[in-house]
C-alpha positions as CSV (number, residue, x, y, z in Angstrom):
1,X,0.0,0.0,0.0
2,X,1.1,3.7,-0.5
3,X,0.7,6.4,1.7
4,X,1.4,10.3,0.2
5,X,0.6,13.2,2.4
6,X,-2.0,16.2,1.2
7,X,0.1,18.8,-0.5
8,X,2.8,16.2,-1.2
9,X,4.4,15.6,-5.0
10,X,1.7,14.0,-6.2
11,X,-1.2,14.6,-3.8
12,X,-2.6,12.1,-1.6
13,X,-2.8,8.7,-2.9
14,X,-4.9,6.4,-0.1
15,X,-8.3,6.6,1.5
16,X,-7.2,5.4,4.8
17,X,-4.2,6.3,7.9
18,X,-1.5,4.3,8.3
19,X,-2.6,2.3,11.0
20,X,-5.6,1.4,8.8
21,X,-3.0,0.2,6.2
22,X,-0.9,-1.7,8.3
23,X,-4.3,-3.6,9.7
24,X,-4.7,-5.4,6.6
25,X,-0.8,-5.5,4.8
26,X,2.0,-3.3,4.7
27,X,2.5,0.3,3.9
28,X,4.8,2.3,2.0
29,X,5.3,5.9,3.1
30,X,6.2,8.0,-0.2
31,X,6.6,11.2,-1.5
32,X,6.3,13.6,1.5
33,X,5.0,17.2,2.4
34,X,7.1,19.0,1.1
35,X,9.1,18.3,-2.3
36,X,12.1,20.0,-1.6
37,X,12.8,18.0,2.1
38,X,10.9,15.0,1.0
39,X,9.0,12.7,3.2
40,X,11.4,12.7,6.1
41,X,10.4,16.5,7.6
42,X,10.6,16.0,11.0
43,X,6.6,16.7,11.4
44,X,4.5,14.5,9.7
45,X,7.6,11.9,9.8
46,X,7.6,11.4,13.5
47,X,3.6,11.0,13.7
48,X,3.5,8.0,10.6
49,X,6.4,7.0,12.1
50,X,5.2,6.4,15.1
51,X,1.8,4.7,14.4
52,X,4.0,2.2,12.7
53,X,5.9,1.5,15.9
54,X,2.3,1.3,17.8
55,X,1.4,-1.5,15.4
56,X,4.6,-3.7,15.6
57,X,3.9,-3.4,19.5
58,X,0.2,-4.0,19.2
59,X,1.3,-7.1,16.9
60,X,4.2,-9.0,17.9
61,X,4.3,-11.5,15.2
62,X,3.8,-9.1,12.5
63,X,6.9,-8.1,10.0
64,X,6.7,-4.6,8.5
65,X,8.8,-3.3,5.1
66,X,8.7,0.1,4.6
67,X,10.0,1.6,1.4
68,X,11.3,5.1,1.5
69,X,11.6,7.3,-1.1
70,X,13.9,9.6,0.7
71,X,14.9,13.3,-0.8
72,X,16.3,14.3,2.7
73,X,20.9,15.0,2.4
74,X,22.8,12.3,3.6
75,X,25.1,13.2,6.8
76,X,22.2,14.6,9.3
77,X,21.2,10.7,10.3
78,X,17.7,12.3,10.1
79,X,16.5,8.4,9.6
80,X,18.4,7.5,12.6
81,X,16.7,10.5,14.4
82,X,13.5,10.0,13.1
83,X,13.5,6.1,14.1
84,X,15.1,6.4,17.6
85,X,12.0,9.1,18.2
86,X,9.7,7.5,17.5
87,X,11.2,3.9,19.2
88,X,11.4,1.8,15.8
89,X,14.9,1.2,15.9
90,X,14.4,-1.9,18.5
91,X,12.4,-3.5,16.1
92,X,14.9,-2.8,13.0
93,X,16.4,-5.7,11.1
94,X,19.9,-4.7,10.9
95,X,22.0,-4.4,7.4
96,X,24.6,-6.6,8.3
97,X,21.7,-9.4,8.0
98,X,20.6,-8.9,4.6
99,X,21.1,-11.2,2.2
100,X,23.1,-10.1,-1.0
101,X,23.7,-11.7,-4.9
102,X,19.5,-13.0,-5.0
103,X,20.2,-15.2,-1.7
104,X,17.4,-16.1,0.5
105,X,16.2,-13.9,3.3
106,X,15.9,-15.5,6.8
107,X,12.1,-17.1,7.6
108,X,9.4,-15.7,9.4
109,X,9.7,-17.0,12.7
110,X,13.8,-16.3,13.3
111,X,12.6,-12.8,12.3
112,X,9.9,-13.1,14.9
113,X,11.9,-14.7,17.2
114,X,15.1,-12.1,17.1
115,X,11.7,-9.4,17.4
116,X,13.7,-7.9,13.7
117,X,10.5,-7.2,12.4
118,X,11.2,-3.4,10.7
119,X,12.8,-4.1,7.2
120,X,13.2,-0.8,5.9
121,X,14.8,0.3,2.3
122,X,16.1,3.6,1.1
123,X,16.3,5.2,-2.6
124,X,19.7,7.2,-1.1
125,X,22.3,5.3,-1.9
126,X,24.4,6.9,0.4
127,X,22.4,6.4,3.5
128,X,23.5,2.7,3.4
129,X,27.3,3.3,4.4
130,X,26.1,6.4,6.5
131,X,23.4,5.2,8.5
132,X,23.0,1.8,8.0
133,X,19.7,2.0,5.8
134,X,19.9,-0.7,3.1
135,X,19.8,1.3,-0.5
136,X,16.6,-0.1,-2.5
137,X,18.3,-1.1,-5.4
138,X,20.8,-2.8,-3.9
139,X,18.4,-5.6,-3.1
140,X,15.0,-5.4,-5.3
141,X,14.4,-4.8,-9.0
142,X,11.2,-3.0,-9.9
143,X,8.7,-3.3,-12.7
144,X,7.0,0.1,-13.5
145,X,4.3,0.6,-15.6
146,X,4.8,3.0,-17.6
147,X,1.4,3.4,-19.7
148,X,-1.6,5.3,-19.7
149,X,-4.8,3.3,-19.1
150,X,-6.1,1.8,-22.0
151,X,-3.0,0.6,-23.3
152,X,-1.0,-2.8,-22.8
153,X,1.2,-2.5,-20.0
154,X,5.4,-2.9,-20.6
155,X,7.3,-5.2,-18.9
156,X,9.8,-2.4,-17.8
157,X,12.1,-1.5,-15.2
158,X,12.4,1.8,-12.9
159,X,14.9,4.1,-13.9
160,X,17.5,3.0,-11.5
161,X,16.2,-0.6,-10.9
162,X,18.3,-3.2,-12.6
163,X,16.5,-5.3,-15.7
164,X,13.8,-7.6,-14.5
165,X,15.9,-10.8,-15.3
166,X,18.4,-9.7,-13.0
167,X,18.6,-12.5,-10.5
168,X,21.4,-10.5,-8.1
169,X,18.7,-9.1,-6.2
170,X,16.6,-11.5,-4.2
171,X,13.1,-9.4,-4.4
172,X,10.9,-7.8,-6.7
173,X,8.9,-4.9,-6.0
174,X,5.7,-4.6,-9.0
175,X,4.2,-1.2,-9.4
176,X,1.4,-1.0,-10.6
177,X,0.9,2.9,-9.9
178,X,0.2,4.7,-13.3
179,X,2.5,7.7,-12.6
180,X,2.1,8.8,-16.3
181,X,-1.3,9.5,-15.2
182,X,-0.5,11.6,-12.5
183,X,2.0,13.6,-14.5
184,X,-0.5,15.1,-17.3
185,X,-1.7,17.1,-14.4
186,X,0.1,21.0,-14.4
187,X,0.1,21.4,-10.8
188,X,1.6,17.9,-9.0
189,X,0.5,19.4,-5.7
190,X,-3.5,18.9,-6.6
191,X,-5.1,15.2,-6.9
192,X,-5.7,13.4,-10.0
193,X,-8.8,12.0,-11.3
194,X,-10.0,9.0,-8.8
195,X,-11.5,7.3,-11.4
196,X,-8.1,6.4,-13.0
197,X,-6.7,4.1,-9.5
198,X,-10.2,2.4,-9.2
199,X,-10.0,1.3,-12.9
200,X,-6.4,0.6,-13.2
201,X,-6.4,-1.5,-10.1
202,X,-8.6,-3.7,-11.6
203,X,-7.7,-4.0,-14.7
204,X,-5.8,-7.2,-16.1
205,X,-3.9,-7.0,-12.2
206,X,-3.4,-10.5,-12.0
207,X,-2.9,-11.0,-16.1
208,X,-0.2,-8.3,-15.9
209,X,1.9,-10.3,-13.4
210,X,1.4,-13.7,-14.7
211,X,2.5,-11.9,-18.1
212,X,6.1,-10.8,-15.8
213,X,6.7,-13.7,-14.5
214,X,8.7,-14.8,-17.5
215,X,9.9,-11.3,-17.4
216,X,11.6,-11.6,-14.2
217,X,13.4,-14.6,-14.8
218,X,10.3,-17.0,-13.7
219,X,10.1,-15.1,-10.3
220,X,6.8,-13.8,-8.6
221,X,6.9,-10.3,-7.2
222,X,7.2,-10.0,-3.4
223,X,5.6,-6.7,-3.5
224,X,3.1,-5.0,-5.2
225,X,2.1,-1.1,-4.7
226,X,-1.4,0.5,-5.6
227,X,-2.9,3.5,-5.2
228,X,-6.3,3.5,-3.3
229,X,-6.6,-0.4,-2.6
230,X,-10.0,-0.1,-1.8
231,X,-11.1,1.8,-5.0
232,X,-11.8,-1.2,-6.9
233,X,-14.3,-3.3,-8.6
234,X,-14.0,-7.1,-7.6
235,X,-10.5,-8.2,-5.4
236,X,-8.0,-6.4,-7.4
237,X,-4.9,-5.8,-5.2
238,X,-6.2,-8.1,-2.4
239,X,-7.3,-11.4,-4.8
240,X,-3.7,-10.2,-6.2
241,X,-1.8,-10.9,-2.9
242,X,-4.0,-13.9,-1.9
243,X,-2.8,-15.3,-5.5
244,X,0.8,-14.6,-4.6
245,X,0.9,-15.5,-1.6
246,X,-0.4,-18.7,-2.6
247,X,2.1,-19.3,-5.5
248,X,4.7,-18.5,-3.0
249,X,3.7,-20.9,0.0
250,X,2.1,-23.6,-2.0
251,X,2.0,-23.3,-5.6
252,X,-1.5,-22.8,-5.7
253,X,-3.7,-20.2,-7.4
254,X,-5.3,-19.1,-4.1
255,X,-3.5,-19.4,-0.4
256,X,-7.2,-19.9,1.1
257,X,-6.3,-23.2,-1.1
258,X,-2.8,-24.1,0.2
259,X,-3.9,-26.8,3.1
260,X,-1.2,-27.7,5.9
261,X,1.8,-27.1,3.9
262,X,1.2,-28.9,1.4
263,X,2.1,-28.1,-2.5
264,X,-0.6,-27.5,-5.1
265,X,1.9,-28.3,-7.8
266,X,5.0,-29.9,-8.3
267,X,7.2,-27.2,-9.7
268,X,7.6,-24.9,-6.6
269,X,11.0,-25.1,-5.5
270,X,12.5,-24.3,-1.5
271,X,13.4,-20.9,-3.1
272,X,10.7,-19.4,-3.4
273,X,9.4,-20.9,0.0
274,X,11.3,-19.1,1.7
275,X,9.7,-15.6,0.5
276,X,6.4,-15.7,1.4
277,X,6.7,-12.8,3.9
278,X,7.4,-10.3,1.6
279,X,3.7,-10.0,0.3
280,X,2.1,-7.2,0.6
C-alpha cells in the first residue's frame, strides 16, 4: 500500500491512515509534504512514524517493510533521528543481515523470534554506508508501468532498478501505480482524477503479473504497490496478494487453497518458500 501526504508531489494517494493500512498489509510511506525536504520533515515523519511503531507493539508477530523514497541529504542521520524518536529502531532488522547476490532472506519465525521485524529500504544510496539503511536497489528490481490506461502495459524497469531478469537481487517490488497519469496534471500538488486508481487496479492485475513472470526470470513479485486499494471493482490488489501468496507458499492459485503445507503443484521449489513474507 502507498501512503502520500495532502500537499505532497503527487497529492494524496490512499483513503485510509496508516494504521488502517498496516491492519490489513504493509504500507509504503512515499513522497512527502514538502518536495524539496521529502518525506522525512521531522513533522509529519515522527507522527506515521510512530503509528507504525504502535502497530509492531500491538502485533508481535507481525513483520513490516517500509520503502522510502527519501529526498532528505545524507550526513544529518535524520533516519536515525526520526527512528530512535519515535522507538522503531528496537524492532529494525539490521543491514549486516541482509542477504546479498538473489540469496534467501531469513524465515518468518527467526525474524519473529530475534523481534527484527522493521525491514526498511532507502532510494539514497548513500544512507547505506552512512546510516546503515539498506539502498533499495541494492536488493530489489522494480517493474514500472509506464502506460496510460487503456494501453497494454510494458514489462519495464524503474529508472535506476536493474532489468527484471536480474537474478542478483533476491526481491521484486511490482508497481502498478500509473504515474504517467498523475503527470499530465500542471500542478503535482492537486489530486488526480479518482477514477483512473479504481480502474487501473482492476484491470488485467493479475494478467499483468502472470504476463512478468517470465519477465523476471520466472520469479513472482514480493511486493506489489497500488494506489487507493480499496477503489476497486471485484478483489483487485487483495485477490492479487492472496494469488501470490499462494504461488509462494504452496504453488497454488489461491493461499485460502494451500492446506497444511502442502504443494498445489509440483514445480515450486525451497526458493521461493522461503519468500512468502514479503507480500504485501
Amino acid at each position: 500500500m502507498t501512503y502520500s501526504t495532502k500537499g505532497g508531489f503527487y497529492g494524496d494517494n490512499e483513503d485510509n491512515s496508516i494504521t488502517q493500512q498496516l491492519n490489513v498489509r504493509d504500507a509504503w510511506l512515499c513522497h512527502g509534504c514538502d518536495y524539496k525536504t521529502g518525506l522525512l520533515s521531522q513533522g509529519p515523519a515522527l507522527g506515521l512514524f510512530k503509528e507504525v511503531e504502535a502497530f509492531l507493539t500491538l502485533n508481535s508477530y507481525e513483520i513490516v517493510t517500509l520503502i522510502l523514497e527519501d529526498g532528505v541529504d545524507a550526513g544529518t542521520n535524520t533516519l536515525g533521528k526520526v527512528f530512535d524518536a519515535s522507538g522503531l529502531t528496537k524492532y529494525l532488522f539490521p543491514l549486516s543481515k541482509m542477504p546479498l547476490h538473489g540469496e534467501d532472506w531469513p524465515l518468518v519465525k527467526d525474524m519473529v523470534t530475534a523481534n527484527e521485524r522493521l525491514v526498511v529500504f532507502s532510494s539514497s544510496k548513500s544512507k547505506q554506508e552512512s546510516e546503515g539503511i539498506a539502498y533499495q536497489w541494492n536488493f530489489m528490481v522494480e517493474y514500472k508501468l509506464y502506460t496510460l490506461l487503456g494501453r497494454d502495459g510494458m514489462h519495464t524497469n524503474r529508472g535506476r532498478s536493474l532489468k527484471l531478469n536480474n537474478t542478483s537481487k533476491s526481491l521484486v517490488l511490482f508497481n502498478y501505480v500509473d504515474s504517467e497519469q498523475k503527470k499530465k496534471k500542471k500542478n503535482y500538488n492537486s489530486a488526480y482524477d479518482f477514477t483512473a486508481p479504481k480502474e487501473i487496479n482492476t484491470k488485467d492485475l493479475i494478467n499483468t503479473i502472470k504476463m512478468c513472470y517470465t519477465s523476471i526470470s520466472k520469479r513472482w513479485p514480493n511486493f506489489i504497490a497500488v494506489d487507493y486499494r480499496k477503489r476497486r471493482d471485484g478483489g483487485a490488489a487483495f485477490e492479487a496478494v492472496d494469488f501470490l501468496n499462494g504461488k509462494l507458499l504452496c504453488g497454488c492459485e489461491d493461499v485460502n487453497s494451500c492446506q497444511n503445507g502442502s504443494l498445489c503443484t509440483s514445480d515450486v521449489d525451497d526458493e521461493s518458500q522461503n519468500h512468502i513474507w514479503f507480500n504485501v
